[in-house]
Short mmCIF file of C-alpha atoms in Angstrom, two decimals:
data_model
loop_
_atom_site.label_atom_id
_atom_site.label_comp_id
_atom_site.label_asym_id
_atom_site.label_seq_id
_atom_site.Cartn_x
_atom_site.Cartn_y
_atom_site.Cartn_z
CA UNK F 1 -13.54 -67.80 76.27
CA UNK F 2 -15.32 -64.87 74.70
CA UNK F 3 -18.09 -65.93 72.34
CA UNK F 4 -19.92 -63.95 69.69
CA UNK F 5 -22.44 -61.60 71.28
CA UNK F 6 -26.09 -61.65 70.27
CA UNK F 7 -25.63 -58.33 68.49
CA UNK F 8 -22.83 -59.68 66.33
CA UNK F 9 -24.44 -61.21 63.25
CA UNK F 10 -27.35 -62.32 65.47
CA UNK F 11 -25.89 -65.78 66.14
CA UNK F 12 -25.34 -67.39 69.54
CA UNK F 13 -22.43 -69.68 70.34
CA UNK F 14 -23.04 -73.37 69.77
CA UNK F 15 -22.10 -74.73 73.19
CA UNK F 16 -20.29 -77.87 72.04
CA UNK F 17 -18.39 -75.98 69.37
CA UNK F 18 -17.44 -73.23 71.83
CA UNK F 19 -16.12 -75.83 74.29
CA UNK F 20 -14.13 -77.57 71.58
CA UNK F 21 -12.49 -74.34 70.49
CA UNK F 22 -11.74 -73.36 74.08
CA UNK F 23 -10.07 -76.72 74.79
CA UNK F 24 -7.90 -76.40 71.68
CA UNK F 25 -6.98 -72.80 72.52
CA UNK F 26 -5.96 -73.75 76.06
CA UNK F 27 -3.89 -76.72 74.89
CA UNK F 28 -2.34 -74.66 72.11
CA UNK F 29 -1.28 -72.01 74.61
CA UNK F 30 0.68 -74.39 76.85
CA UNK F 31 3.84 -74.39 74.69
CA UNK F 32 3.83 -78.18 74.43
CA UNK F 33 3.39 -78.83 78.16
CA UNK F 34 0.92 -81.69 78.80
CA UNK F 35 -2.00 -81.17 81.16
CA UNK F 36 -4.22 -83.62 83.05
CA UNK F 37 -8.01 -83.74 83.02
CA UNK F 38 -8.43 -81.96 86.34
CA UNK F 39 -6.21 -79.02 85.38
CA UNK F 40 -7.84 -78.71 81.98
CA UNK F 41 -11.30 -78.74 83.55
CA UNK F 42 -10.25 -75.92 85.89
CA UNK F 43 -8.83 -73.89 83.02
CA UNK F 44 -11.90 -74.31 80.82
CA UNK F 45 -14.62 -74.52 83.48
CA UNK F 46 -16.05 -77.54 81.64
CA UNK F 47 -17.40 -80.40 83.81
CA UNK F 48 -14.95 -83.30 83.87
CA UNK F 49 -17.42 -85.85 82.53
CA UNK F 50 -18.26 -83.69 79.52
CA UNK F 51 -14.63 -82.72 79.04
CA UNK F 52 -13.46 -86.33 79.06
CA UNK F 53 -15.91 -87.29 76.31
CA UNK F 54 -14.90 -84.26 74.27
CA UNK F 55 -11.21 -85.10 74.65
CA UNK F 56 -11.73 -88.69 73.51
CA UNK F 57 -13.39 -87.42 70.34
CA UNK F 58 -10.56 -84.97 69.70
CA UNK F 59 -7.91 -87.63 70.37
CA UNK F 60 -9.60 -90.00 67.92
CA UNK F 61 -9.56 -87.30 65.25
CA UNK F 62 -5.96 -86.20 65.85
CA UNK F 63 -6.69 -82.73 67.24
CA UNK F 64 -5.50 -83.75 70.71
CA UNK F 65 -2.83 -86.27 71.68
CA UNK F 66 -2.50 -88.23 74.89
CA UNK F 67 0.26 -90.16 76.64
CA UNK F 68 0.48 -93.95 77.07
CA UNK F 69 -1.55 -93.80 80.29
CA UNK F 70 -4.31 -91.68 78.73
CA UNK F 71 -4.07 -89.21 81.62
CA UNK F 72 -2.15 -86.32 80.00
CA UNK F 73 -3.26 -84.26 77.02
CA UNK F 74 -1.61 -81.94 74.51
CA UNK F 75 -2.35 -80.33 71.17
CA UNK F 76 -2.42 -82.78 68.24
CA UNK F 77 -0.98 -82.84 64.75
CA UNK F 78 -4.26 -81.77 63.09
CA UNK F 79 -3.88 -78.35 64.71
CA UNK F 80 -0.49 -77.99 63.01
CA UNK F 81 -2.01 -78.81 59.63
CA UNK F 82 -4.69 -76.17 60.05
CA UNK F 83 -2.18 -73.58 61.29
CA UNK F 84 0.08 -74.22 58.31
CA UNK F 85 -2.91 -73.88 56.00
CA UNK F 86 -3.70 -70.48 57.51
CA UNK F 87 -0.25 -69.14 56.70
CA UNK F 88 -0.10 -70.80 53.28
CA UNK F 89 -3.44 -69.22 52.40
CA UNK F 90 -2.53 -65.71 53.56
CA UNK F 91 -1.38 -63.86 50.47
CA UNK F 92 -0.02 -61.00 52.56
CA UNK F 93 2.55 -63.33 54.11
CA UNK F 94 3.70 -64.34 50.62
CA UNK F 95 3.91 -60.70 49.51
CA UNK F 96 5.86 -59.61 52.60
CA UNK F 97 8.31 -62.54 52.60
CA UNK F 98 10.71 -60.99 50.03
CA UNK F 99 10.84 -57.77 52.06
CA UNK F 100 11.81 -59.70 55.20
CA UNK F 101 14.42 -61.61 53.21
CA UNK F 102 15.94 -58.28 52.17
CA UNK F 103 15.81 -56.98 55.74
CA UNK F 104 17.68 -59.93 57.22
CA UNK F 105 20.23 -59.75 54.39
CA UNK F 106 20.81 -56.02 54.95
CA UNK F 107 20.79 -56.01 58.76
CA UNK F 108 22.06 -59.50 59.53
CA UNK F 109 19.59 -59.83 62.41
CA UNK F 110 16.37 -61.76 62.99
CA UNK F 111 13.17 -60.19 61.61
CA UNK F 112 9.51 -61.07 62.17
CA UNK F 113 6.02 -60.50 60.84
CA UNK F 114 3.19 -60.76 63.37
CA UNK F 115 -0.54 -60.08 63.60
CA UNK F 116 -2.62 -58.69 66.44
CA UNK F 117 -5.09 -61.22 67.87
CA UNK F 118 -7.01 -59.80 70.79
CA UNK F 119 -4.46 -58.67 73.37
CA UNK F 120 -1.67 -60.78 71.83
CA UNK F 121 0.51 -60.85 68.75
CA UNK F 122 0.92 -64.08 66.78
CA UNK F 123 4.10 -64.65 64.78
CA UNK F 124 3.34 -65.43 61.13
CA UNK F 125 6.83 -65.30 59.60
CA UNK F 126 10.40 -65.29 60.92
CA UNK F 127 13.70 -64.90 59.13
CA UNK F 128 16.57 -65.72 61.47
CA UNK F 129 20.00 -64.17 61.79
CA UNK F 130 23.00 -66.28 60.80
CA UNK F 131 24.82 -65.29 63.99
CA UNK F 132 25.40 -68.01 66.58
CA UNK F 133 24.03 -65.65 69.26
CA UNK F 134 20.54 -64.76 68.15
CA UNK F 135 17.00 -64.59 69.54
CA UNK F 136 14.86 -67.62 68.76
CA UNK F 137 11.20 -67.50 67.86
CA UNK F 138 8.83 -69.62 65.86
CA UNK F 139 5.83 -69.25 63.61
CA UNK F 140 2.63 -69.56 65.62
CA UNK F 141 4.15 -68.24 68.84
CA UNK F 142 1.83 -65.95 70.80
CA UNK F 143 3.00 -63.17 73.13
CA UNK F 144 1.19 -60.32 74.89
CA UNK F 145 1.16 -57.24 72.69
CA UNK F 146 2.04 -55.06 75.68
CA UNK F 147 5.46 -56.71 76.07
CA UNK F 148 6.71 -56.75 72.48
CA UNK F 149 7.85 -54.14 69.96
CA UNK F 150 5.50 -55.71 67.41
CA UNK F 151 2.54 -55.39 69.75
CA UNK F 152 3.36 -51.90 70.96
CA UNK F 153 3.69 -50.69 67.37
CA UNK F 154 0.16 -51.98 66.76
CA UNK F 155 -1.30 -50.72 70.04
CA UNK F 156 0.11 -47.25 69.34
CA UNK F 157 -2.08 -47.09 66.23
CA UNK F 158 -5.16 -47.22 68.50
CA UNK F 159 -6.65 -44.62 70.86
CA UNK F 160 -5.70 -45.01 74.52
CA UNK F 161 -9.28 -45.85 75.48
CA UNK F 162 -9.35 -48.74 73.01
CA UNK F 163 -6.00 -50.01 74.29
CA UNK F 164 -7.22 -49.87 77.89
CA UNK F 165 -10.30 -51.91 76.99
CA UNK F 166 -8.27 -54.44 75.01
CA UNK F 167 -5.55 -55.31 77.52
CA UNK F 168 -5.87 -57.44 80.69
CA UNK F 169 -5.30 -56.00 84.14
CA UNK F 170 -2.70 -56.53 85.45
CA UNK F 171 -0.47 -56.83 82.40
CA UNK F 172 1.56 -60.06 82.13
CA UNK F 173 5.16 -59.77 83.34
CA UNK F 174 8.14 -61.62 81.89
CA UNK F 175 11.22 -59.75 83.10
CA UNK F 176 12.12 -56.95 85.49
CA UNK F 177 11.89 -54.60 82.49
CA UNK F 178 8.30 -55.50 81.52
CA UNK F 179 6.19 -52.33 81.60
CA UNK F 180 3.27 -51.81 83.92
CA UNK F 181 0.13 -50.08 82.69
CA UNK F 182 1.34 -46.54 83.39
CA UNK F 183 4.69 -47.27 81.79
CA UNK F 184 2.99 -48.73 78.74
CA UNK F 185 0.86 -45.60 78.29
CA UNK F 186 4.00 -43.45 78.31
CA UNK F 187 5.74 -45.86 75.94
CA UNK F 188 2.85 -45.84 73.44
CA UNK F 189 2.85 -42.03 73.44
CA UNK F 190 6.57 -42.07 72.64
CA UNK F 191 5.97 -44.67 69.93
CA UNK F 192 3.39 -42.45 68.25
CA UNK F 193 5.79 -39.50 68.33
CA UNK F 194 8.77 -41.29 66.79
CA UNK F 195 6.85 -43.63 64.44
CA UNK F 196 8.24 -46.94 65.67
CA UNK F 197 8.23 -49.07 68.83
CA UNK F 198 11.15 -50.17 70.96
CA UNK F 199 11.29 -53.13 73.33
CA UNK F 200 14.25 -53.42 75.70
CA UNK F 201 14.30 -56.84 77.40
CA UNK F 202 10.57 -56.65 78.17
CA UNK F 203 9.68 -60.16 76.98
CA UNK F 204 13.15 -61.76 76.87
CA UNK F 205 16.25 -60.84 78.84
CA UNK F 206 19.09 -59.90 76.53
CA UNK F 207 16.95 -59.00 73.51
CA UNK F 208 16.31 -55.53 72.05
CA UNK F 209 13.60 -55.11 69.38
CA UNK F 210 12.42 -52.43 66.97
CA UNK F 211 8.87 -52.70 65.59
CA UNK F 212 6.84 -50.83 62.97
CA UNK F 213 3.17 -51.18 62.10
CA UNK F 214 2.06 -51.95 58.54
CA UNK F 215 -0.78 -49.55 57.87
CA UNK F 216 -2.57 -51.22 54.96
CA UNK F 217 -5.46 -52.36 57.20
CA UNK F 218 -7.96 -50.27 59.13
CA UNK F 219 -7.64 -50.96 61.98
CA UNK F 220 -3.98 -51.90 61.61
CA UNK F 221 -3.38 -55.62 62.22
CA UNK F 222 0.18 -56.46 61.11
CA UNK F 223 3.66 -55.34 62.11
CA UNK F 224 7.29 -56.22 61.42
CA UNK F 225 10.23 -56.16 63.82
CA UNK F 226 13.96 -56.64 64.08
CA UNK F 227 15.36 -58.45 67.16
CA UNK F 228 18.97 -57.92 68.25
CA UNK F 229 20.85 -59.39 71.22
CA UNK F 230 21.68 -56.48 73.53
CA UNK F 231 25.27 -57.73 73.67
CA UNK F 232 25.63 -56.96 69.95
CA UNK F 233 23.62 -53.73 69.81
CA UNK F 234 25.36 -50.40 69.21
CA UNK F 235 23.80 -46.92 68.84
CA UNK F 236 25.01 -46.83 65.24
CA UNK F 237 23.38 -50.15 64.40
CA UNK F 238 20.13 -49.18 66.12
CA UNK F 239 19.92 -45.99 64.07
CA UNK F 240 20.59 -47.92 60.85
CA UNK F 241 18.06 -50.60 61.78
CA UNK F 242 15.36 -48.01 62.51
CA UNK F 243 15.86 -46.31 59.13
CA UNK F 244 15.89 -49.64 57.30
CA UNK F 245 12.73 -50.84 59.08
CA UNK F 246 10.90 -47.64 58.25
CA UNK F 247 11.97 -47.95 54.61
CA UNK F 248 10.72 -51.56 54.53
CA UNK F 249 7.38 -50.42 55.99
CA UNK F 250 7.01 -47.78 53.28
CA UNK F 251 7.91 -50.28 50.55
CA UNK F 252 5.40 -52.84 51.83
CA UNK F 253 2.64 -50.24 52.15
CA UNK F 254 3.24 -49.00 48.59
CA UNK F 255 3.18 -52.58 47.33
CA UNK F 256 -0.09 -53.16 49.20
CA UNK F 257 -1.79 -50.55 47.01
CA UNK F 258 -1.39 -53.00 44.12
CA UNK F 259 -2.66 -56.06 46.00
CA UNK F 260 -6.07 -57.48 45.10
CA UNK F 261 -8.73 -56.31 47.55
CA UNK F 262 -9.13 -59.88 48.83
CA UNK F 263 -5.61 -59.75 50.25
CA UNK F 264 -6.42 -56.97 52.70
CA UNK F 265 -10.08 -57.62 53.46
CA UNK F 266 -9.81 -60.63 55.82
CA UNK F 267 -10.34 -60.22 59.55
#
């Protein structure tokens, strides 16, 4: 886990707090899969004796849950409460919600709002299509920015050197269509030229996405996207979706000029 450097606000990590956060981040990234003490110790590089004591404290407080045998661990309900509080307290999510409601009503397809967090995007809001065949996502889901239209729209707002420093090497792969580093560089250049990002089955087979960055922050942090099953995608619909997404971006950015400063000043 990356802690705050000495030059950042002049404060060192508190070791116990850093370990606690790292344990929660690892458990939260397992998509509900339980993990045993040995595997968790390997993932966190925390000695098993110290990790066991830490886990018992977190279990007692509801941040971590364990099975009947006490040998498997997963993220607890307290983490959900804090995550929900984050979204409830983000006024930008509330302001953008009506725009996403209009998008899903106009396009009939699933739309998302996500935020860049390190090398990943985190989904903050989803409005799902009413079609039986539709891509599924959920609030709080985390995906590599390099493999999503949302993430590529945000990465394209940054210089190549900053993108290179931000992303892991090698890039995570999900499908045969996931871009490698050279392919991503070419894709980001194309994204900058056309003003929106496209993802074609790079994170999920059978899903095509269009993403646009919301430029009310500096650096840009948020983006919206529209996800369409490739089986239902036509050139005509893609063109209409692109124009509608760009219009929604412009509407949101104009609305942001009227937001209180506190709504766009958090990092």
